[in-house]
Coordinates of C-alpha atoms and ligand atoms in Angstrom, one line a residue:
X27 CA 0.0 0.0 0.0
X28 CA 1.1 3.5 -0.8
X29 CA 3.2 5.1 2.2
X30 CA 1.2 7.9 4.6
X31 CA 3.5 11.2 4.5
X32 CA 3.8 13.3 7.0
X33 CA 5.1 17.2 7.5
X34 CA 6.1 17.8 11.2
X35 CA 5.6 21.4 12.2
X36 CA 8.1 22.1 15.4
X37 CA 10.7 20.3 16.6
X38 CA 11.0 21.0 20.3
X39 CA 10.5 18.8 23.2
X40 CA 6.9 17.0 21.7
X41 CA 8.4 17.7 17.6
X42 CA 11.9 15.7 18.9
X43 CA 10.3 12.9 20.7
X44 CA 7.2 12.6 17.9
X45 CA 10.4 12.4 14.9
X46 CA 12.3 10.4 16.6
X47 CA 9.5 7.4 17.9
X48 CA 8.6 7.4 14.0
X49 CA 12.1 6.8 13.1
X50 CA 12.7 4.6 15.9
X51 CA 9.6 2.4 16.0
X52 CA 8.8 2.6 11.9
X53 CA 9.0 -1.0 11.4
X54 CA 6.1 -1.5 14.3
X55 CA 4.0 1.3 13.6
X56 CA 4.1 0.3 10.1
X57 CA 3.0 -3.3 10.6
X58 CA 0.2 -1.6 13.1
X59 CA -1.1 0.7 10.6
X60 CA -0.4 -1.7 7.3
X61 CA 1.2 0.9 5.4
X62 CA 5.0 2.7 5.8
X63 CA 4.5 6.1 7.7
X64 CA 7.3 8.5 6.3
X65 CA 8.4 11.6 7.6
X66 CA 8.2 14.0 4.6
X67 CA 9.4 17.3 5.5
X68 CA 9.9 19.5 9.0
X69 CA 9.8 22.7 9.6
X70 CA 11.8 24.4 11.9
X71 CA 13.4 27.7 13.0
X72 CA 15.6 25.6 16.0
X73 CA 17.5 22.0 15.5
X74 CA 16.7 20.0 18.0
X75 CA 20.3 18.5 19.6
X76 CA 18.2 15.0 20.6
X77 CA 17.0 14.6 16.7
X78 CA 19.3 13.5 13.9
X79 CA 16.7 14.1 10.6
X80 CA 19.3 12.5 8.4
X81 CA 18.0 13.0 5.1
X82 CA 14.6 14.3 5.6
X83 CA 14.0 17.9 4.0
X84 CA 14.0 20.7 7.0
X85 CA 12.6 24.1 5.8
X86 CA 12.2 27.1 8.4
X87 CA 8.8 28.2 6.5
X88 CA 6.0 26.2 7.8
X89 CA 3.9 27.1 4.6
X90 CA 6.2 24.9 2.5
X91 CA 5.0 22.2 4.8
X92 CA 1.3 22.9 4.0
X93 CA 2.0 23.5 0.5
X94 CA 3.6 20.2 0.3
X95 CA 1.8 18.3 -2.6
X96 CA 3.1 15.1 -1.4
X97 CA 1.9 15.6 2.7
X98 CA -0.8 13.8 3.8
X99 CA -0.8 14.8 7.7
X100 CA 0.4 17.9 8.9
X101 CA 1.4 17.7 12.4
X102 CA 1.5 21.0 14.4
X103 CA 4.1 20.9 17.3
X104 CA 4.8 24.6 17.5
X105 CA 2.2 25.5 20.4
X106 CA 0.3 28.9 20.7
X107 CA -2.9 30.2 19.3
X108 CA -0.9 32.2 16.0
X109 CA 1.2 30.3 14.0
X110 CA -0.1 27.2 14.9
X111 CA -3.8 28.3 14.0
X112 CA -2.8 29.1 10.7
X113 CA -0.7 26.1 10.3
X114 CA -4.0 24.0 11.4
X115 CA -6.3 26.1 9.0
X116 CA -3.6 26.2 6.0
X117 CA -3.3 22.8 6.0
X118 CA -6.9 22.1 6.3
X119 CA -7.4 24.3 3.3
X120 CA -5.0 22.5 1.1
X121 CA -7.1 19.1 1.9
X122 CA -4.7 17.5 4.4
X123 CA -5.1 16.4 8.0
X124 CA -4.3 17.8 10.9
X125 CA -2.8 16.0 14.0
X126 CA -2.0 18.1 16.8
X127 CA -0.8 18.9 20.7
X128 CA -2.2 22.0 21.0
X129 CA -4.8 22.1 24.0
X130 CA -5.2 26.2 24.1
X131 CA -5.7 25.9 20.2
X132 CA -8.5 23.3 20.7
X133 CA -9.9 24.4 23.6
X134 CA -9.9 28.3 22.1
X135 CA -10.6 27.3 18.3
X136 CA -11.8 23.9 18.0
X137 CA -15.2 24.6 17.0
X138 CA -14.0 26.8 14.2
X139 CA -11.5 24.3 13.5
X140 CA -13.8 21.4 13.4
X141 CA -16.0 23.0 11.2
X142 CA -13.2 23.8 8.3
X143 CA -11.9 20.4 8.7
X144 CA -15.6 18.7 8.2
X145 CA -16.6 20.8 5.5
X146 CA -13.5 20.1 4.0
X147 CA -14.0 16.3 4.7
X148 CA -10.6 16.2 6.3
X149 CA -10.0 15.2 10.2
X150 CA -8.1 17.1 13.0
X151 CA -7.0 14.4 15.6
X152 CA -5.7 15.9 19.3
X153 CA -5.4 12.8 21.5
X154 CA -1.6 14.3 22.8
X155 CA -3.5 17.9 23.9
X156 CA -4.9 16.1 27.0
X157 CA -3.1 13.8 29.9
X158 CA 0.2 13.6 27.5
X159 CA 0.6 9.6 26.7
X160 CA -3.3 8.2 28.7
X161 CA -5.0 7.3 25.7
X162 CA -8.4 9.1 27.5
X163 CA -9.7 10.7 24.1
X164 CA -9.6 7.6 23.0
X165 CA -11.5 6.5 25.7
X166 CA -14.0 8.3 26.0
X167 CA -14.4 9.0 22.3
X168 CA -14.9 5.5 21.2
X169 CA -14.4 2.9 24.3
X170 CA -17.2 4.6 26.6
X171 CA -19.0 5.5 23.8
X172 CA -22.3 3.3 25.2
X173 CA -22.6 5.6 28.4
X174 CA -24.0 8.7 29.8
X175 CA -21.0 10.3 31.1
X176 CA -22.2 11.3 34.5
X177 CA -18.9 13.0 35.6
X178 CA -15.2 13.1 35.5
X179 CA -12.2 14.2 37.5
X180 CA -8.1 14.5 36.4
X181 CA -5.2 15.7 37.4
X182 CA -4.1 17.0 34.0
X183 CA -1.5 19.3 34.4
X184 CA 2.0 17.5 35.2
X185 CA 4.0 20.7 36.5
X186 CA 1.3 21.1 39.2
X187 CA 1.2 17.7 40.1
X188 CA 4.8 17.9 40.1
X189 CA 5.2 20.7 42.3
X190 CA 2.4 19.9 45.1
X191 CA 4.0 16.1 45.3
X192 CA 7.7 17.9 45.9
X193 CA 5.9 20.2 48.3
X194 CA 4.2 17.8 50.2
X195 CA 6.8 14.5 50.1
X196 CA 10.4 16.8 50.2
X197 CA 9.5 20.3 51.7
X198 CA 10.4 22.4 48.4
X199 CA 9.7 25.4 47.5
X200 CA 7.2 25.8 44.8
X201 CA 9.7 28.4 43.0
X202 CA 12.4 25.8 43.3
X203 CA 10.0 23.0 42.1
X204 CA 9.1 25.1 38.8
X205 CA 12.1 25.6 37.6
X206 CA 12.9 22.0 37.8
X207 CA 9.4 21.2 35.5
X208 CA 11.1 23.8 33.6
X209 CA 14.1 22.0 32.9
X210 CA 12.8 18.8 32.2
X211 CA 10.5 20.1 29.4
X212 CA 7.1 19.8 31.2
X213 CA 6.2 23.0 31.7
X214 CA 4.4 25.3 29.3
X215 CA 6.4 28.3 27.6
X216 CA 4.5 30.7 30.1
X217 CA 4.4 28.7 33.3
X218 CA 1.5 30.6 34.9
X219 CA -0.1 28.1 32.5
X220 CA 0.3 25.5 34.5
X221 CA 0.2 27.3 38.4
X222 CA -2.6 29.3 38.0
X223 CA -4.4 26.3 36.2
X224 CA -5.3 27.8 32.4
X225 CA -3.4 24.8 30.9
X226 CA -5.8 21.7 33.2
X227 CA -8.7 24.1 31.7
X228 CA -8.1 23.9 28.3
X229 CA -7.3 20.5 29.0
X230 CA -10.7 19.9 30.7
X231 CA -12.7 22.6 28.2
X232 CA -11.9 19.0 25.5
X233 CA -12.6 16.6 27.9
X234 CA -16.3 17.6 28.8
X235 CA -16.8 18.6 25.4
X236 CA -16.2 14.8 23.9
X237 CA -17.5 13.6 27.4
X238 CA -21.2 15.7 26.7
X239 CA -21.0 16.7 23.6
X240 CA -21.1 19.9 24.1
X241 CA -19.4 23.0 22.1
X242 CA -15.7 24.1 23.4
X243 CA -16.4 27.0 26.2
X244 CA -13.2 27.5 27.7
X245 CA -14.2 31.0 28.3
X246 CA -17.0 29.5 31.4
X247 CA -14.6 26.7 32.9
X248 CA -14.2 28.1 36.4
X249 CA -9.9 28.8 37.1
X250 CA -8.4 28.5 40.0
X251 CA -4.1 27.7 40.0
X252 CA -2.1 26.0 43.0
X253 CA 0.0 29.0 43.8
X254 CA -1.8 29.8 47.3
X255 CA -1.2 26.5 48.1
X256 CA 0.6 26.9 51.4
X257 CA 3.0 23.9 53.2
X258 CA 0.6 24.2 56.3
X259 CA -2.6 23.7 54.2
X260 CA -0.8 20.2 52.9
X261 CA 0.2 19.4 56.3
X262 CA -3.5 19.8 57.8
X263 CA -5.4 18.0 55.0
X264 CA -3.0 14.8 55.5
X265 CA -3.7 14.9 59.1
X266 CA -7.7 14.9 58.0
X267 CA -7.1 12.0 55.7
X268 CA -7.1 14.3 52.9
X269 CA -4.6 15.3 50.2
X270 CA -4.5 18.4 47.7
X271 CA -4.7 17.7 44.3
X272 CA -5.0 19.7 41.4
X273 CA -8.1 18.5 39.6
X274 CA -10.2 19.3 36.4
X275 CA -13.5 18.1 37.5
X276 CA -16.7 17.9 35.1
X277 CA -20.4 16.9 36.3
X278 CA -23.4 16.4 34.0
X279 CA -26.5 18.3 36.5
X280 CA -29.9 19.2 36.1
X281 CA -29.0 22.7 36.1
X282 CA -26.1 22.7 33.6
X283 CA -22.6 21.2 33.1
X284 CA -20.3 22.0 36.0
X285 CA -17.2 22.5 34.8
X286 CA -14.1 23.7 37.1
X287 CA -10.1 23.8 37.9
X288 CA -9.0 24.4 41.3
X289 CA -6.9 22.8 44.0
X290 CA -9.1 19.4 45.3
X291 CA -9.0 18.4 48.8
X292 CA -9.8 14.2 48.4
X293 CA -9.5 11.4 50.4
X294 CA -5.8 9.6 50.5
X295 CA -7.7 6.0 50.2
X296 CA -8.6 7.0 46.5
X297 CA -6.2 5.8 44.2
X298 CA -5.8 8.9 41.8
X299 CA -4.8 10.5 45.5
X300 CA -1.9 8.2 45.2
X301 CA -1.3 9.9 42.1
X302 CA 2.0 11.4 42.3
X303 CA 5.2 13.8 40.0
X304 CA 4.3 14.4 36.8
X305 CA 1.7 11.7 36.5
X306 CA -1.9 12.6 35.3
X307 CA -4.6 10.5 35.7
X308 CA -8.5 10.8 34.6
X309 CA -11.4 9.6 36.6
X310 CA -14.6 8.9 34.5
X311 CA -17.8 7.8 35.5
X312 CA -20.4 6.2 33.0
X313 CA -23.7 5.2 33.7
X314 CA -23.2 1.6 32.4
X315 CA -19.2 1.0 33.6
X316 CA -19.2 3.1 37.0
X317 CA -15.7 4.2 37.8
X318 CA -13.2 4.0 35.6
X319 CA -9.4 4.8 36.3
X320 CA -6.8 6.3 33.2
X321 CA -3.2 6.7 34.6
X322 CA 0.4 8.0 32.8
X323 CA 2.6 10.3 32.4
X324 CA 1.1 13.4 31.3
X325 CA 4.0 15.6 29.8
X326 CA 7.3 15.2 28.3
X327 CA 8.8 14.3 25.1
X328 CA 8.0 10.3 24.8
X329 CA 4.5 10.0 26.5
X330 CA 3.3 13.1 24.3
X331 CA 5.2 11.7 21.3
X332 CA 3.4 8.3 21.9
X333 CA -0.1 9.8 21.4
X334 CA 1.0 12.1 18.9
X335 CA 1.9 9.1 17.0
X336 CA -1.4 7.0 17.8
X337 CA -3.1 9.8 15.8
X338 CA -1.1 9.6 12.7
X339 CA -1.7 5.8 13.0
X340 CA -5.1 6.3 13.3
X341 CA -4.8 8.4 10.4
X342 CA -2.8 6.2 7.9
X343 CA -5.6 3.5 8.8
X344 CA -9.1 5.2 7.5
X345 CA -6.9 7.6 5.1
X346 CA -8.7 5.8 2.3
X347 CA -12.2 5.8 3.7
X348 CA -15.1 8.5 3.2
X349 CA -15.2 10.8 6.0
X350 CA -18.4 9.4 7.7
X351 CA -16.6 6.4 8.5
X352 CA -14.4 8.5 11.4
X353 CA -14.9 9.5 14.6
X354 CA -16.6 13.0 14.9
X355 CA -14.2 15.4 15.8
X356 CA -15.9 15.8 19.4
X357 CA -17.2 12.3 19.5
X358 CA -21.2 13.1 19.4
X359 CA -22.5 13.5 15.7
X360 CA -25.4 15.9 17.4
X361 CA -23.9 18.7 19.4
X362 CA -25.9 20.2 22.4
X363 CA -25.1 23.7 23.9
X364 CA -26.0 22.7 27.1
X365 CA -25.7 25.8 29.7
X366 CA -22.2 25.4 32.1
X367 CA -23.2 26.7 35.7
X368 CA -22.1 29.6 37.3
X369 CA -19.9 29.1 40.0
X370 CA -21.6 30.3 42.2
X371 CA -24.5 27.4 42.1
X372 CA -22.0 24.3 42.1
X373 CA -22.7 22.6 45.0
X374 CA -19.1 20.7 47.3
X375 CA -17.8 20.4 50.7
X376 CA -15.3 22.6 51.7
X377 CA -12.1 23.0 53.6
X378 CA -11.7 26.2 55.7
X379 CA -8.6 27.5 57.7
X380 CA -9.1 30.9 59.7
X381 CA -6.6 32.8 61.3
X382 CA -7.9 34.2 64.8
X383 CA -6.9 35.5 67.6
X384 CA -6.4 33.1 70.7
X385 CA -9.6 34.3 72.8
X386 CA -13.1 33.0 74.2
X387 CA -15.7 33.3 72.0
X388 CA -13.9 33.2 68.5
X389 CA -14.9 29.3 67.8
X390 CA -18.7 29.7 68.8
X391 CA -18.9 33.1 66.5
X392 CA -17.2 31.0 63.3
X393 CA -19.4 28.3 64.2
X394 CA -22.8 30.3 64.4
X395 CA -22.2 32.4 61.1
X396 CA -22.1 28.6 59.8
X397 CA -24.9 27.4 61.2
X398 CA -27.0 30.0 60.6
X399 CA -26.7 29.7 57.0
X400 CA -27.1 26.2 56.7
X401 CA -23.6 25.2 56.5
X402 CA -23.2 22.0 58.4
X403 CA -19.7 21.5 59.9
X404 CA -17.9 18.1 59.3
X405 CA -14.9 17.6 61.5
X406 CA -12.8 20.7 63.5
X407 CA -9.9 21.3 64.5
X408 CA -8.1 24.0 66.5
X409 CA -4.3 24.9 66.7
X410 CA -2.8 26.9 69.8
X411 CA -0.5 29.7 68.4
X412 CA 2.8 28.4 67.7
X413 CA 5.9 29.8 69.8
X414 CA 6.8 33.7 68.0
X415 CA 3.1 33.6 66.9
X416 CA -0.4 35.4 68.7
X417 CA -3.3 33.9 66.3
X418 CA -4.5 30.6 66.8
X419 CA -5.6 28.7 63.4
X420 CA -9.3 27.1 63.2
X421 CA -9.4 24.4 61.0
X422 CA -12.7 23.1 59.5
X423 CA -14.2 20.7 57.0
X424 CA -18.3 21.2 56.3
X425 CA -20.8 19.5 54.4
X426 CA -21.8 20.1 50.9
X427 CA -23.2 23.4 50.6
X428 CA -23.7 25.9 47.2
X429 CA -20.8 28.6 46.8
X430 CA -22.7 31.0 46.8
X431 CA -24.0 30.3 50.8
X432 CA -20.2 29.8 51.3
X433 CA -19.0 32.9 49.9
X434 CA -21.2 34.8 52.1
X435 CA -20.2 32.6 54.7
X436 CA -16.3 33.7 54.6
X437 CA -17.0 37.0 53.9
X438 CA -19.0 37.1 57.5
X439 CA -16.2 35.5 59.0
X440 CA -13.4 37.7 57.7
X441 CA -15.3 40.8 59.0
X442 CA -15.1 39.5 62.6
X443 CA -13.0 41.5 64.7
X444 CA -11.4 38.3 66.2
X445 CA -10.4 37.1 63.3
X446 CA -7.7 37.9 61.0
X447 CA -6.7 38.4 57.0
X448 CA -8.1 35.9 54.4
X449 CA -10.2 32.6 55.0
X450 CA -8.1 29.9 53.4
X451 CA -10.9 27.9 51.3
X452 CA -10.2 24.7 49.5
X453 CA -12.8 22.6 48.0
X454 CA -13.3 19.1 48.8
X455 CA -14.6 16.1 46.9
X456 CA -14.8 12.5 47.8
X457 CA -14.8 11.1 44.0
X458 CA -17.2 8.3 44.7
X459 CA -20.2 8.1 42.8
Ligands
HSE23 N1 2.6 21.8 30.8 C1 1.9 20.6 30.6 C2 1.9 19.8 31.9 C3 2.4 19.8 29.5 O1 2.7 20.1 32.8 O2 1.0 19.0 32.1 C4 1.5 18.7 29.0 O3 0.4 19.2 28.4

């Protein structure tokens, strides 16, 4: 059968490791996909000192790569919302598809993506944007395909997982942490990506969008990063039986797809609590399979080569065959622009830690502000000042109640006069059904 070629757009860490697992593993991935898969052409302003491309053609102009008559698959590696849209859209344009790593591109521009790529009856495949080497697109695009996806929960960003595992296991300092991810190639090219949680959200925004079928609205996922994360606040969750993780966590409601990123307080007896470095793993819940459990590495040049690769595999397969026979590009043929909740309405538990000054009274007033909004409290613990120190910490985990309630709550409490500076506030979900 003729050969598949492919054009590789970027050669960095995910461009390097993507070349050379198709150099490495050709013979394999060739008897997998039943036809040779050959590296055309890559473009590239920056050699790569871990890729050796021989004798394949290397242009710095990405348009001679989508202007390739003999491409097949353009693969975008370059990252970013500019050149890489218009590598996506060129290449769409010229008839070719598209594989691709680019979580901010899909979550940002998918739907408009999607829609060139089906009216040009070409496919865009983007199993490496999310949870690096898991196969969960895959999942839930075709191997869950029977179920009402009822919710489901990841740690998908590696760097944070990274840097709250250091934190919690070695005592490092977050800053200390990040430039390690840094140097190892996992984190993005702007890090707050990753701490202040905008990469897991893009990551997420495609998740519940293959999950529901629903459009792409990366614009409502509720954001919240790790970088208030504090050594004490680890310290008191393990001592609840809880650990903080970073989690991407998606619900099917009556009222609306919830759809949020923010530090997780969850029990250490789950497994994905035992989740640890740069691992990522994805929770998801089906009507007909219950729990299910995805777990690998989720950054770094291999793993997000591997998936990368998968696609053009994919690919070479069904090259042949009409259009309707593959996979819509967000897994439902009927899309549904279901409403994603405020907020404000979701409904979860919550961890609280005030700061208060060591006197009478200050317990029974936190507790009252509580209970006269319906907040039920959970467990409670309170720490004397340490030595050097006047304000006493009040530790509490409550019930589920909606934000909104706890909002007002914590406001109330942060206008006492016994109390003092912000309410720590981390949410808390017990992943189990
Ligand atoms: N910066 C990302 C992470 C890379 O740390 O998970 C993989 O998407």
């Amino acid at each position: 059968m003729k050969p598949v070629n492919v054009g590789i757009c970027g050669l960095g860490t995910v461009g390097g490791g993507t070349f050379n697992t198709l150099t490495q593993n050709a013979q394999n991935i060739a008897r997998r996909a039943g036809r040779d898969i050959v590296i055309a052409q890559v473009a590239t302003r920056h050699p790569n000192p871990n890729v050796d491309t021989g004798s394949v053609a290397v242009t710095a102009d990405v348009n001679d790569v989508i202007n390739n008559p003999t491409i097949d698959i353009v693969v975008e590696l370059i990252g970013g919302y500019t050149i890489a849209k218009d590598v996506v859209l060129g290449a769409i344009a010229q008839g070719k598809h598209v594989v691709t790593a680019n979580k901010a591109l899909i979550a940002v521009h998918g739907d408009e993506i999607f829609a060139a790529a089906e009216a040009k009856g070409v496919s865009v495949m983007y199993e490496a944007a999310v949870a690096g080497g898991i196969p969960i697109i895959k999942a839930l695009r075709e191997g869950l395909a029977a179920n009402r996806i009822q919710w489901l929960a990841g740690i998908i960003n590696g760097t944070g997982n990274f840097i709250l595992t250091e934190m919690r296991d070695k005592g490092r300092d977050f800053a200390d942490v990040l430039a390690e991810a840094q140097a190892l190639g996992y984190a993005e090219a702007d890090p707050t990506f990753d701490v202040e949680g905008i990469d897991a959200a893009h990551k997420l925004t495609i998740l519940s969008s293959i999950a529901y079928g629903i459009p792409l609205q990366f614009e409502r996922c509720y954001t919240e990063g790790i970088s208030r994360i504090t050594p004490q606040d680890v310290e008191f969750a393990e001592e609840l039986g809880y650990r903080i993780k970073h989690l991407g966590i998606s619900r099917q409601t009556a009222d609306g797809i919830d759809l949020r990123v923010h530090p997780t307080m969850i029990p250490v007896a789950r497994p994905i609590a035992k989740v640890d470095g740069v691992l990522n793993a994805v929770m998801v819940n089906g009507d007909a399979v219950g729990d299910t459990l995805y777990v690998g590495a989720g950054a770094g040049a291999g793993p997000t080569a591997s998936a990368v690769v998968a696609d053009i595999v994919d690919l070479a397969r069904s090259i042949d065959a009409p259009a309707s026979a593959r996979v819509s590009h967000l897994a439902f043929n009927q899309i549904e622009d279901v409403q994603v909740m405020a907020m404000e309405d979701v409904e979860t538990s919550y961890y609280l830690r005030i700061q208060a000054l060591d006197q009478a009274g200050v317990l029974a007033s936190v507790a009252s502000i509580l209970s006269e909004r319906g907040i039920n409290i959970e467990a409670i613990i309170q720490k004397e000042p340490k030595a050097n120190d006047e304000y006493a910490q009040i530790i509490l985990l409550t019930h589920r109640i909606v934000e909104r309630t706890m909002n007002e709550a914590i406001l109330a409490i942060e206008g006492l006069v016994s109390t003092v500076g912000s309410v720590t506030r981390i949410r808390v979900e017990h992943l189990n059904g």
